[in-house]
Amino acid sequence: MNDAAPVPTPAPEPRRRARVRAPELIGKGGWLNTGGKELTLADLRGKVVVLDFWTFCCINCLHVIDELRELEQRHSDTTVIVGVHSPKFVHEAEHQAVIDAVERYQVHHPVLDDPELATWKQYAVRAWPTLVVIDPEGYVVAQHAGEGHAHAIERLVTELEAEHEAKGTLRRGDGPYVEPEPVATDLRFPGKALRLPGSGNLLVSDTTRDQLVELAPDGEEVLRRIDGDFDEPQGLALLPDGRVIVADTVNHQLKTYDPDSGEVTVVAGTGTQWWQGEPTSGPALDVSLSSPWDVAWWRGEVWIAMAGVHQLWAYDPDSGRVRVAAGTTNEGLVDGPADQAWFAQPSGLAAAGERLWVADSETSAVRWVDAEGGVHTAVGTGLFDFGHRDGAAGQALLQHPLGVTALPDGSVAICDTYNHALRRYDPATSEVTTWATDLREPSDAVLDGDELVVVESARHRLTRLRLPEEAVRVEAVAHRTQRAATEVAPGTLKLDVVFQAPQGQKLDTRYGPSTRLLVSATPPALIAAGEGTGTDLVREITLNPDVTEGVLHVSAMAASCDDDPENEYPACHMHQQDWGVPVRVTDTGASRLALVLAGMDAEG
């Protein structure tokens, strides 16, 4: 027997990380959810800080807000999430619009309103959403772009807690979040509406309150509220049997509501978000969906604006199956056959005979699908051009429309959401006009006789408008996104997508390459060589000397699994992000373009 005192096992050395001093948080719009207090990094010293660079038009940003909720609750005494609102559209730079969005999407942490992208530029952010982790001593220790990183960030937060607890640099206690006072209204950020046959009552998705609300035909008297375990419901469509199909957006499901019995039933979706590599067709309750935003009954199926993956899907109630109907999951504006078309966050649908109209919000476009599945663009040019301009459809501009309504004369009413306007596109003349202004974020419109009932989402009400006989004169404005173009050198450009598997994980190579990179451009002629799909995250691209500016579209994906030799079936995680990078070719530009998917850019 050995009586000697046991030798204590030394504590493991903390993992060495690249650390960069975090720039200060600045934004002309000031702070929300702090009770009026202006925060600085010094106020947050001693806490793990996760900066979430987001903008409220971006569906991927909304996914990340939801992904972070559990981390926010479990580590509330050590970790502060700070939303840095960094606008894409002009409307998103309005302070009141940011206040509305913070309430609408139930953001329960401090938010910095940065309308001029000052903090975005200081942190060299290139994509929405981007997450940056700052340690309790004020150093940046990780950056992640896109969705699917919550598990990695939580692991890093746990490591930082232990490391800085041991060093005495961790400060526990409540964070700076101050909950705003609730506001009493009958509706709160309603999303979509429809007219119920027979009664003429109006059914509205009361999005922020997670309900459906039935109103009298006047659009004001509340008749009943329907709780169906909804989570930010949006689109509504009438089925031939009288039931209503509901896009239960944050639950990633379709549900039916029976107005006679009040019964709510899940008919599609697993309740979890769809990820790349998962099935895209099959029994509806076995296939995951991703943020269904609107629904329409067309050609014997329910068509779904699947905003979360930039596609249109279809659900057949008779067979109980779903399928992808159009789109590739790449984000952009590309017409053509259904399986080759690109969409960008489709958010509104309207069936009209042989056409299905689509409000394609991120490209500020109105598109349509024909009976053979071909996709066409009526109004809109791409991800970064928007404004309020009437006239010939080829040069007309919208700003993030969320709703389309088919009218009896064959034209389409457009809820031009971020222009606060009701617009009209006439296929017969190919002209765009403005019918009404001074609406507040209109998101849908319902035809009722010779009137349109408009959902004024940010005024929390329905508004009746007679179908106008004349257009409103509006001074034309055109915008491009505020994001500055990245200057790149002519010739060969090294595209480097930075991905470091999170601590405790490794790339999943059991079934072949675990990474994928897709590169294209607008205009396509920007790239002379190097476009297309491959498995290497580093690629050399030859730029066309005759094209001096454009947008590089980069889609990257990486799969990592927990590195546990004892576990035959380790948990695996998907990391993915789409970038649209405006570039300008100049002799003094960079010859390397780094995009961080996860980790830190060692060459940056």
Coordinates of C-alpha atoms in Angstrom, one line a residue:
M1 CA 0.0 0.0 0.0
N2 CA 1.4 3.4 -1.0
D3 CA 0.8 6.1 1.7
A4 CA 2.3 8.9 -0.5
A5 CA 0.0 11.8 -1.2
P6 CA -1.5 11.5 -4.7
V7 CA -0.1 13.8 -7.3
P8 CA -2.8 16.2 -8.5
T9 CA -3.6 16.0 -12.2
P10 CA -2.7 19.4 -13.7
A11 CA -5.6 21.4 -15.2
P12 CA -5.7 21.3 -19.0
E13 CA -4.1 24.3 -20.7
P14 CA -6.6 26.5 -22.3
R15 CA -6.6 26.2 -26.1
R16 CA -4.5 29.0 -27.7
R17 CA -6.6 31.2 -29.9
A18 CA -5.9 34.0 -32.3
R19 CA -7.1 37.2 -30.6
V20 CA -7.7 40.6 -32.1
R21 CA -8.7 43.6 -30.0
A22 CA -12.4 44.2 -30.6
P23 CA -13.3 47.6 -32.2
E24 CA -15.8 49.8 -30.4
L25 CA -19.5 49.4 -31.0
I26 CA -20.8 52.6 -32.8
G27 CA -24.0 53.3 -34.6
K28 CA -25.9 56.6 -35.3
G29 CA -29.3 55.0 -34.4
G30 CA -28.3 54.3 -30.8
W31 CA -29.3 51.4 -28.6
L32 CA -32.5 49.5 -28.2
N33 CA -33.6 47.1 -25.4
T34 CA -31.2 48.8 -22.8
G35 CA -33.7 51.1 -21.1
G36 CA -32.1 54.1 -22.8
K37 CA -28.5 53.3 -21.8
E38 CA -25.7 53.7 -24.4
L39 CA -23.4 50.7 -24.1
T40 CA -19.7 50.5 -24.8
L41 CA -17.4 47.5 -24.8
A42 CA -16.1 48.7 -21.4
D43 CA -19.6 48.2 -20.0
L44 CA -19.5 44.6 -21.3
R45 CA -16.0 43.7 -20.0
G46 CA -16.0 40.5 -18.0
K47 CA -18.8 39.0 -20.2
V48 CA -18.6 36.8 -23.2
V49 CA -20.1 38.9 -26.0
V50 CA -21.7 37.5 -29.2
L51 CA -22.2 40.2 -31.9
D52 CA -25.0 39.2 -34.3
F53 CA -24.8 41.3 -37.5
W54 CA -28.3 41.1 -38.9
T55 CA -30.9 43.0 -40.9
F56 CA -34.6 42.4 -40.6
C57 CA -35.3 41.6 -44.3
C58 CA -33.0 38.6 -44.1
I59 CA -34.6 35.2 -43.4
N60 CA -31.2 33.7 -42.5
C61 CA -30.8 36.4 -39.9
L62 CA -34.2 35.5 -38.4
H63 CA -33.1 31.9 -38.3
V64 CA -30.0 32.8 -36.3
I65 CA -32.0 34.9 -33.8
D66 CA -34.0 31.8 -33.2
E67 CA -30.9 29.5 -33.0
L68 CA -29.4 31.7 -30.3
R69 CA -32.4 31.8 -28.0
E70 CA -31.3 28.7 -26.0
L71 CA -27.7 29.9 -25.6
E72 CA -29.1 33.2 -24.5
Q73 CA -31.1 31.6 -21.8
R74 CA -28.6 29.0 -20.6
H75 CA -25.7 31.4 -20.3
S76 CA -27.6 34.5 -19.3
D77 CA -25.3 35.3 -16.3
T78 CA -22.1 35.2 -18.4
T79 CA -22.9 36.0 -22.0
V80 CA -24.4 39.0 -23.7
I81 CA -25.7 38.8 -27.2
V82 CA -25.7 42.1 -29.0
G83 CA -27.6 42.5 -32.3
V84 CA -25.9 44.9 -34.6
H85 CA -28.6 45.9 -37.1
S86 CA -26.8 46.6 -40.4
P87 CA -29.3 47.5 -43.1
K88 CA -29.4 46.4 -46.7
F89 CA -32.5 48.4 -47.8
V90 CA -33.1 52.1 -47.3
H91 CA -36.2 51.4 -45.3
E92 CA -34.1 49.3 -42.9
A93 CA -32.0 52.4 -42.0
E94 CA -35.1 54.1 -40.5
H95 CA -34.9 54.0 -36.8
Q96 CA -38.6 53.3 -36.2
A97 CA -38.4 50.4 -38.6
V98 CA -35.7 48.8 -36.5
I99 CA -37.7 49.4 -33.3
D100 CA -40.6 47.6 -35.0
A101 CA -38.5 44.7 -36.2
V102 CA -37.0 44.2 -32.7
E103 CA -40.5 43.8 -31.4
R104 CA -41.9 41.9 -34.4
Y105 CA -39.2 39.2 -34.2
Q106 CA -39.1 39.1 -30.4
V107 CA -35.4 40.0 -30.0
H108 CA -34.6 39.7 -26.3
H109 CA -31.2 41.3 -26.1
P110 CA -29.6 44.7 -26.7
V111 CA -29.6 45.9 -30.3
L112 CA -27.3 48.6 -31.8
D113 CA -28.9 50.4 -34.7
D114 CA -26.0 51.0 -37.1
P115 CA -27.7 52.7 -40.2
E116 CA -24.4 53.7 -41.8
L117 CA -22.7 50.3 -41.3
A118 CA -20.0 51.8 -39.2
T119 CA -19.5 48.8 -36.9
W120 CA -20.0 46.4 -39.8
K121 CA -17.0 48.0 -41.6
Q122 CA -14.9 48.0 -38.4
Y123 CA -15.4 44.3 -38.1
A124 CA -14.9 43.7 -41.8
V125 CA -18.2 41.8 -42.1
R126 CA -19.2 40.7 -45.6
A127 CA -22.5 38.8 -45.1
W128 CA -25.8 38.7 -43.3
P129 CA -25.8 37.0 -40.8
T130 CA -22.4 37.1 -39.3
L131 CA -21.6 36.2 -35.6
V132 CA -18.5 37.5 -33.8
V133 CA -17.4 36.2 -30.4
I134 CA -15.5 38.6 -28.0
D135 CA -13.9 37.2 -24.9
P136 CA -14.3 38.8 -21.4
E137 CA -11.1 40.7 -21.9
G138 CA -12.3 42.4 -25.1
Y139 CA -10.7 40.3 -27.8
V140 CA -12.3 38.8 -30.9
V141 CA -11.7 35.1 -30.8
A142 CA -14.1 33.7 -33.5
Q143 CA -16.2 34.7 -36.5
H144 CA -18.9 32.7 -38.2
A145 CA -21.0 33.5 -41.2
G146 CA -24.4 32.1 -42.0
E147 CA -26.6 29.6 -40.1
G148 CA -25.9 26.5 -38.1
H149 CA -23.2 27.7 -35.8
A150 CA -25.1 27.8 -32.5
H151 CA -23.6 24.5 -31.3
A152 CA -20.1 25.6 -32.0
I153 CA -20.6 29.0 -30.3
E154 CA -22.1 27.4 -27.2
R155 CA -19.1 25.1 -26.9
L156 CA -16.8 28.1 -27.3
V157 CA -18.8 30.1 -24.7
T158 CA -18.5 27.2 -22.2
E159 CA -14.7 27.1 -22.8
L160 CA -14.4 30.8 -22.3
E161 CA -16.4 30.7 -19.1
A162 CA -14.1 28.1 -17.6
E163 CA -10.9 29.8 -18.8
H164 CA -11.9 33.3 -17.6
E165 CA -13.4 32.0 -14.3
A166 CA -10.0 30.5 -13.6
K167 CA -8.2 33.8 -14.5
G168 CA -10.6 35.9 -12.5
T169 CA -11.7 37.9 -15.6
L170 CA -15.3 36.5 -15.8
R171 CA -18.1 38.7 -14.4
R172 CA -21.3 36.8 -13.6
G173 CA -24.7 38.5 -13.1
D174 CA -27.5 40.0 -15.1
G175 CA -26.8 41.5 -18.5
P176 CA -27.9 44.9 -19.8
Y177 CA -31.1 43.8 -21.5
V178 CA -34.2 45.8 -20.5
E179 CA -37.6 44.6 -21.7
P180 CA -39.7 47.3 -23.4
E181 CA -43.2 48.1 -22.3
P182 CA -45.8 46.0 -24.1
V183 CA -48.3 47.9 -26.4
A184 CA -52.0 47.0 -26.4
T185 CA -53.5 46.6 -29.9
D186 CA -56.0 44.1 -31.4
L187 CA -53.4 42.9 -33.9
R188 CA -49.6 43.0 -33.6
F189 CA -47.6 43.0 -36.8
P190 CA -50.2 41.0 -38.8
G191 CA -48.7 39.2 -41.8
K192 CA -51.3 37.8 -44.3
A193 CA -55.1 37.7 -44.6
L194 CA -57.9 36.0 -46.5
R195 CA -61.7 36.5 -46.8
L196 CA -63.7 33.5 -45.5
P197 CA -66.5 32.5 -47.9
G198 CA -70.1 32.7 -46.7
S199 CA -69.6 35.0 -43.7
G200 CA -67.3 37.4 -45.5
N201 CA -65.2 37.6 -42.3
L202 CA -61.5 38.2 -42.5
L203 CA -58.9 35.7 -41.2
V204 CA -55.6 37.3 -40.3
S205 CA -52.3 35.8 -39.2
D206 CA -51.4 37.8 -36.1
T207 CA -47.8 37.1 -36.5
T208 CA -46.1 38.5 -33.4
R209 CA -48.8 37.1 -31.0
D210 CA -48.6 33.6 -32.6
Q211 CA -52.3 33.5 -33.4
L212 CA -54.9 33.6 -36.1
V213 CA -57.6 36.2 -35.6
E214 CA -61.0 36.3 -37.2
L215 CA -62.4 39.7 -37.8
A216 CA -65.8 40.9 -38.9
P217 CA -66.0 42.1 -42.5
D218 CA -65.3 45.7 -41.4
G219 CA -61.7 44.4 -40.5
E220 CA -61.9 45.9 -37.0
E221 CA -64.2 43.8 -34.7
V222 CA -62.5 40.8 -33.3
L223 CA -64.7 37.7 -33.4
R224 CA -62.3 35.1 -32.2
R225 CA -58.7 34.2 -31.7
I226 CA -57.3 30.9 -32.7
D227 CA -54.3 29.4 -30.8
G228 CA -52.9 26.4 -32.7
D229 CA -49.4 26.3 -31.2
F230 CA -48.4 28.6 -34.0
D231 CA -45.0 30.4 -34.0
E232 CA -45.1 33.6 -36.2
P233 CA -47.6 32.3 -38.7
Q234 CA -47.8 34.1 -42.1
G235 CA -49.5 32.8 -45.3
L236 CA -53.1 31.7 -45.5
A237 CA -54.9 30.0 -48.4
L238 CA -58.4 28.5 -48.8
L239 CA -58.6 24.8 -49.7
P240 CA -61.4 23.4 -51.9
D241 CA -62.9 21.7 -48.9
G242 CA -63.3 24.9 -46.9
R243 CA -60.3 24.5 -44.6
V244 CA -57.5 27.0 -44.5
I245 CA -53.9 26.1 -45.0
V246 CA -51.5 28.1 -42.8
A247 CA -47.8 28.7 -43.2
D248 CA -46.5 28.3 -39.7
T249 CA -43.3 30.0 -40.4
V250 CA -41.0 29.6 -37.4
N251 CA -42.3 26.1 -36.7
H252 CA -41.3 25.2 -40.3
Q253 CA -44.7 23.5 -40.8
L254 CA -48.0 23.7 -42.7
K255 CA -51.1 23.4 -40.7
T256 CA -54.8 23.3 -41.6
Y257 CA -57.5 25.3 -39.7
D258 CA -61.1 24.3 -40.0
P259 CA -63.3 27.4 -39.5
D260 CA -66.3 25.2 -38.6
S261 CA -64.8 23.0 -35.9
G262 CA -61.8 25.2 -34.9
E263 CA -59.5 22.2 -35.3
V264 CA -55.9 22.9 -36.2
T265 CA -53.9 20.0 -37.7
V266 CA -50.2 19.7 -38.8
V267 CA -50.1 18.4 -42.4
A268 CA -46.5 19.0 -43.5
G269 CA -43.1 19.5 -41.9
T270 CA -41.3 17.8 -39.0
G271 CA -41.1 21.0 -36.9
T272 CA -37.4 21.3 -37.5
Q273 CA -35.7 23.4 -40.2
W274 CA -34.6 21.8 -43.5
W275 CA -30.8 21.6 -44.2
Q276 CA -28.8 20.9 -47.3
G277 CA -28.6 17.2 -48.0
E278 CA -32.0 16.3 -46.4
P279 CA -34.9 14.9 -48.5
T280 CA -36.7 17.4 -50.8
S281 CA -39.7 15.2 -51.5
G282 CA -41.7 12.5 -49.8
P283 CA -44.5 12.0 -47.2
A284 CA -45.2 15.5 -46.0
L285 CA -44.9 14.8 -42.3
D286 CA -41.5 13.2 -42.8
V287 CA -39.8 16.0 -44.8
S288 CA -38.5 19.2 -43.1
L289 CA -39.5 22.6 -44.4
S290 CA -37.7 25.9 -44.0
S291 CA -39.6 29.1 -43.1
P292 CA -42.7 28.7 -45.3
W293 CA -43.9 32.3 -45.8
D294 CA -46.9 32.1 -48.0
V295 CA -49.2 29.5 -49.6
A296 CA -51.5 29.4 -52.6
W297 CA -53.9 26.8 -54.1
W298 CA -52.8 26.4 -57.8
R299 CA -53.3 23.6 -60.2
G300 CA -54.5 21.1 -57.6
E301 CA -51.7 21.6 -55.1
V302 CA -50.7 24.0 -52.3
W303 CA -47.8 26.0 -53.6
I304 CA -45.4 27.2 -50.8
A305 CA -43.1 30.2 -50.8
M306 CA -40.2 28.5 -49.0
A307 CA -38.4 31.7 -48.0
G308 CA -35.8 29.9 -45.9
V309 CA -34.2 28.1 -48.9
H310 CA -35.2 30.4 -51.8
Q311 CA -37.5 27.9 -53.5
L312 CA -41.1 27.1 -54.3
W313 CA -42.4 23.8 -52.9
A314 CA -45.7 22.1 -53.5
Y315 CA -47.9 20.0 -51.1
D316 CA -50.6 17.6 -52.4
P317 CA -53.3 17.1 -49.8
D318 CA -54.7 14.1 -51.6
S319 CA -51.4 12.1 -51.5
G320 CA -50.0 13.8 -48.4
R321 CA -46.7 14.4 -50.1
V322 CA -44.4 17.5 -50.6
R323 CA -41.9 18.2 -53.3
V324 CA -39.6 21.0 -54.6
A325 CA -41.4 22.7 -57.4
A326 CA -38.9 25.4 -58.5
G327 CA -35.6 26.8 -57.5
T328 CA -32.1 25.5 -56.7
T329 CA -31.6 27.0 -53.2
N330 CA -29.1 29.5 -54.7
E331 CA -30.1 33.1 -53.9
G332 CA -30.5 35.4 -56.8
L333 CA -32.6 36.3 -59.8
V334 CA -32.3 33.7 -62.6
D335 CA -35.2 32.8 -64.9
G336 CA -35.7 29.6 -66.9
P337 CA -36.9 26.0 -66.2
A338 CA -38.1 25.4 -62.7
D339 CA -35.1 23.2 -61.7
Q340 CA -32.6 25.9 -62.8
A341 CA -34.3 29.1 -61.6
W342 CA -33.0 31.1 -58.7
F343 CA -35.2 32.9 -56.2
A344 CA -34.4 35.2 -53.3
Q345 CA -36.7 34.8 -50.3
P346 CA -40.0 34.4 -52.1
S347 CA -42.6 35.8 -49.6
G348 CA -45.9 36.2 -51.5
L349 CA -48.0 34.1 -53.9
A350 CA -51.1 34.6 -55.9
A351 CA -52.7 32.1 -58.3
A352 CA -54.3 33.5 -61.5
G353 CA -55.3 30.9 -64.1
E354 CA -52.2 29.7 -65.9
R355 CA -49.9 31.9 -63.8
L356 CA -48.6 31.8 -60.3
W357 CA -47.4 35.3 -59.2
V358 CA -44.5 35.5 -56.8
A359 CA -43.3 38.4 -54.7
D360 CA -39.5 37.7 -54.6
S361 CA -38.6 40.0 -51.8
E362 CA -34.8 40.1 -51.7
T363 CA -34.5 40.8 -55.4
S364 CA -37.3 43.4 -55.1
A365 CA -39.0 41.6 -57.9
V366 CA -42.3 40.2 -59.1
R367 CA -41.9 36.9 -60.9
W368 CA -44.3 34.3 -62.3
V369 CA -44.4 30.6 -62.9
D370 CA -46.2 29.3 -66.0
A371 CA -48.2 26.1 -66.4
E372 CA -45.1 24.2 -67.7
G373 CA -43.0 25.3 -64.7
G374 CA -41.0 28.0 -66.4
V375 CA -40.0 30.9 -64.2
H376 CA -40.2 34.5 -65.6
T377 CA -39.4 38.0 -64.2
A378 CA -42.0 40.8 -64.6
V379 CA -40.3 43.5 -62.5
G380 CA -36.9 43.5 -60.9
T381 CA -33.2 43.2 -61.8
G382 CA -31.3 41.6 -58.9
L383 CA -30.2 41.5 -55.3
F384 CA -28.8 45.0 -55.0
D385 CA -31.0 47.3 -57.1
F386 CA -34.2 48.7 -55.6
G387 CA -36.2 51.9 -55.3
H388 CA -39.6 53.4 -56.2
R389 CA -39.9 54.0 -59.9
D390 CA -43.0 53.7 -62.1
G391 CA -43.2 53.1 -65.9
A392 CA -42.0 50.4 -68.2
A393 CA -41.5 47.2 -66.2
G394 CA -38.0 46.7 -67.5
Q395 CA -36.8 49.8 -65.7
A396 CA -39.4 50.0 -62.8
L397 CA -38.2 49.5 -59.2
L398 CA -39.7 48.1 -56.1
Q399 CA -38.3 47.8 -52.5
H400 CA -38.7 44.4 -50.8
P401 CA -42.3 43.5 -51.8
L402 CA -44.0 40.9 -49.6
G403 CA -47.4 40.4 -51.2
V404 CA -49.1 40.0 -54.6
T405 CA -52.8 39.9 -55.3
A406 CA -54.3 38.8 -58.6
L407 CA -57.0 41.2 -59.9
P408 CA -60.0 40.5 -62.2
D409 CA -58.5 42.4 -65.1
G410 CA -55.4 40.2 -65.2
S411 CA -53.2 42.8 -63.5
V412 CA -51.4 42.3 -60.2
A413 CA -51.5 44.4 -57.0
I414 CA -48.1 44.5 -55.3
C415 CA -47.6 45.2 -51.6
D416 CA -44.4 47.2 -52.0
T417 CA -43.5 46.7 -48.4
Y418 CA -40.4 48.9 -47.8
N419 CA -41.8 51.7 -50.0
H420 CA -45.0 51.7 -47.9
A421 CA -47.0 51.6 -51.1
L422 CA -49.5 49.7 -53.1
R423 CA -48.3 49.2 -56.7
R424 CA -49.8 47.6 -59.8
Y425 CA -48.2 45.7 -62.7
D426 CA -50.3 45.3 -65.9
P427 CA -49.0 42.4 -68.1
A428 CA -51.0 43.8 -71.0
T429 CA -49.0 47.0 -71.1
S430 CA -46.0 45.9 -69.1
E431 CA -46.3 49.0 -67.0
V432 CA -45.9 49.6 -63.3
T433 CA -47.9 52.3 -61.5
T434 CA -48.5 53.4 -57.9
W435 CA -52.0 53.2 -56.5
A436 CA -51.5 54.3 -52.9
T437 CA -48.8 55.6 -50.6
D438 CA -48.5 56.3 -46.9
L439 CA -49.2 52.7 -46.0
R440 CA -47.0 51.2 -43.3
E441 CA -45.2 48.1 -44.4
P442 CA -48.1 46.6 -46.3
S443 CA -47.5 42.8 -46.5
D444 CA -50.7 41.5 -48.1
A445 CA -53.9 42.6 -49.8
V446 CA -57.3 40.8 -50.1
L447 CA -59.7 41.5 -52.9
D448 CA -63.2 42.1 -51.6
G449 CA -65.6 43.3 -54.3
D450 CA -64.3 46.5 -55.7
E451 CA -62.1 47.1 -52.7
L452 CA -58.7 45.8 -51.5
V453 CA -58.2 45.1 -47.8
V454 CA -54.5 45.8 -47.2
V455 CA -52.6 44.4 -44.2
E456 CA -50.7 47.4 -42.8
S457 CA -48.3 45.3 -40.8
A458 CA -46.4 48.0 -39.0
R459 CA -49.6 49.9 -38.2
H460 CA -51.1 46.7 -36.8
R461 CA -54.4 47.0 -38.7
L462 CA -56.3 46.3 -41.9
T463 CA -57.1 49.2 -44.3
R464 CA -59.8 49.2 -47.0
L465 CA -59.0 50.9 -50.3
R466 CA -61.3 51.2 -53.3
L467 CA -59.6 50.0 -56.4
P468 CA -58.3 53.3 -57.8
E469 CA -59.1 54.5 -61.3
E470 CA -56.0 56.6 -61.6
A471 CA -52.4 56.1 -60.5
V472 CA -50.6 58.4 -58.0
R473 CA -47.7 60.4 -59.2
V474 CA -44.6 59.5 -57.3
E475 CA -41.1 61.1 -57.7
A476 CA -38.8 58.3 -58.9
V477 CA -35.9 57.2 -56.7
A478 CA -33.4 54.5 -57.3
H479 CA -31.0 52.9 -54.8
R480 CA -28.2 50.4 -54.5
T481 CA -27.3 48.7 -51.3
Q482 CA -25.1 50.8 -49.0
R483 CA -22.5 48.1 -48.9
A484 CA -19.3 49.4 -50.5
A485 CA -17.9 47.4 -53.3
T486 CA -14.8 45.3 -52.6
E487 CA -11.9 46.4 -54.8
V488 CA -10.2 43.5 -56.5
A489 CA -7.2 43.4 -58.9
P490 CA -7.7 42.4 -62.5
G491 CA -6.6 39.0 -63.6
T492 CA -6.5 36.1 -61.2
L493 CA -8.4 36.4 -57.9
K494 CA -7.8 33.9 -55.1
L495 CA -11.1 33.1 -53.5
D496 CA -10.5 31.7 -50.0
V497 CA -13.4 30.5 -47.9
V498 CA -12.1 30.2 -44.4
F499 CA -13.4 27.2 -42.5
Q500 CA -12.0 25.8 -39.2
A501 CA -13.9 23.0 -37.7
P502 CA -15.0 24.0 -34.2
Q503 CA -13.2 22.7 -31.1
G504 CA -14.1 19.0 -30.6
Q505 CA -15.2 18.5 -34.2
K506 CA -13.6 17.4 -37.4
L507 CA -14.6 17.5 -41.1
D508 CA -16.9 14.6 -41.9
T509 CA -15.2 12.7 -44.7
R510 CA -16.8 9.3 -44.2
Y511 CA -18.8 9.6 -47.4
G512 CA -16.5 11.7 -49.5
P513 CA -15.6 15.4 -49.5
S514 CA -17.3 17.3 -46.7
T515 CA -17.1 20.8 -48.3
R516 CA -18.8 22.3 -51.4
L517 CA -18.2 25.6 -53.1
L518 CA -20.4 27.2 -55.8
V519 CA -19.2 30.3 -57.6
S520 CA -21.1 32.5 -60.2
A521 CA -21.4 36.1 -61.0
T522 CA -23.8 38.9 -62.1
P523 CA -23.2 39.7 -64.9
P524 CA -22.0 36.2 -65.8
A525 CA -19.3 37.7 -68.0
L526 CA -17.5 39.0 -64.9
I527 CA -15.8 35.6 -64.5
A528 CA -13.7 34.4 -67.5
A529 CA -12.8 31.1 -65.8
G530 CA -13.4 29.5 -62.4
E531 CA -17.1 29.5 -62.0
G532 CA -19.2 26.4 -61.1
T533 CA -19.2 23.8 -58.4
G534 CA -16.3 22.1 -56.6
T535 CA -15.3 20.6 -53.3
D536 CA -12.3 22.8 -52.5
L537 CA -12.9 25.9 -50.5
V538 CA -10.0 27.7 -52.1
R539 CA -10.3 28.6 -55.8
E540 CA -8.6 30.7 -58.4
I541 CA -10.9 32.8 -60.5
T542 CA -10.0 34.6 -63.7
L543 CA -11.7 37.9 -64.0
N544 CA -12.8 39.2 -67.4
P545 CA -10.7 42.4 -68.3
D546 CA -13.7 43.8 -70.2
V547 CA -16.0 43.8 -67.1
T548 CA -15.1 46.3 -64.3
E549 CA -17.8 45.7 -61.7
G550 CA -20.4 43.2 -60.7
V551 CA -21.4 40.8 -58.0
L552 CA -19.7 37.5 -57.0
H553 CA -22.2 34.9 -55.8
V554 CA -20.4 32.4 -53.5
S555 CA -22.2 29.5 -51.8
A556 CA -20.2 27.4 -49.3
M557 CA -21.1 24.4 -47.3
A558 CA -19.0 22.3 -44.8
A559 CA -20.1 19.3 -42.7
S560 CA -18.4 18.6 -39.4
C561 CA -18.9 15.9 -36.8
D562 CA -18.1 15.5 -33.1
D563 CA -14.6 14.1 -32.8
D564 CA -15.4 11.2 -30.4
P565 CA -13.7 7.9 -31.2
E566 CA -15.9 6.1 -28.7
N567 CA -19.1 7.1 -30.5
E568 CA -19.9 5.1 -33.6
Y569 CA -22.6 7.6 -34.6
P570 CA -21.3 11.1 -33.7
A571 CA -23.5 14.1 -34.0
C572 CA -22.9 16.0 -37.2
H573 CA -23.4 19.7 -38.1
M574 CA -23.9 21.6 -41.3
H575 CA -22.4 25.0 -41.8
Q576 CA -23.5 27.0 -44.9
Q577 CA -23.6 30.5 -46.2
D578 CA -24.4 32.4 -49.4
W579 CA -22.5 35.6 -50.1
G580 CA -23.3 38.2 -52.7
V581 CA -20.2 40.3 -52.8
P582 CA -20.2 43.5 -54.9
V583 CA -16.8 43.9 -56.5
R584 CA -15.0 46.6 -58.5
V585 CA -12.0 45.8 -60.6
T586 CA -9.1 48.3 -60.0
D587 CA -5.3 48.1 -60.5
T588 CA -4.9 48.8 -56.7
G589 CA -7.4 46.1 -55.7
A590 CA -6.7 42.9 -53.7
S591 CA -5.7 39.7 -55.4
R592 CA -7.2 37.6 -52.5
L593 CA -10.9 37.6 -51.4
A594 CA -11.4 35.9 -48.0
L595 CA -14.8 35.0 -46.8
V596 CA -15.0 33.5 -43.3
L597 CA -17.5 30.7 -42.9
A598 CA -16.1 29.7 -39.5
G599 CA -12.9 30.6 -37.6
M600 CA -10.5 33.4 -38.0
D601 CA -8.7 34.5 -41.2
A602 CA -5.0 33.9 -40.4
E603 CA -4.0 36.0 -43.5
G604 CA -6.4 38.8 -42.8

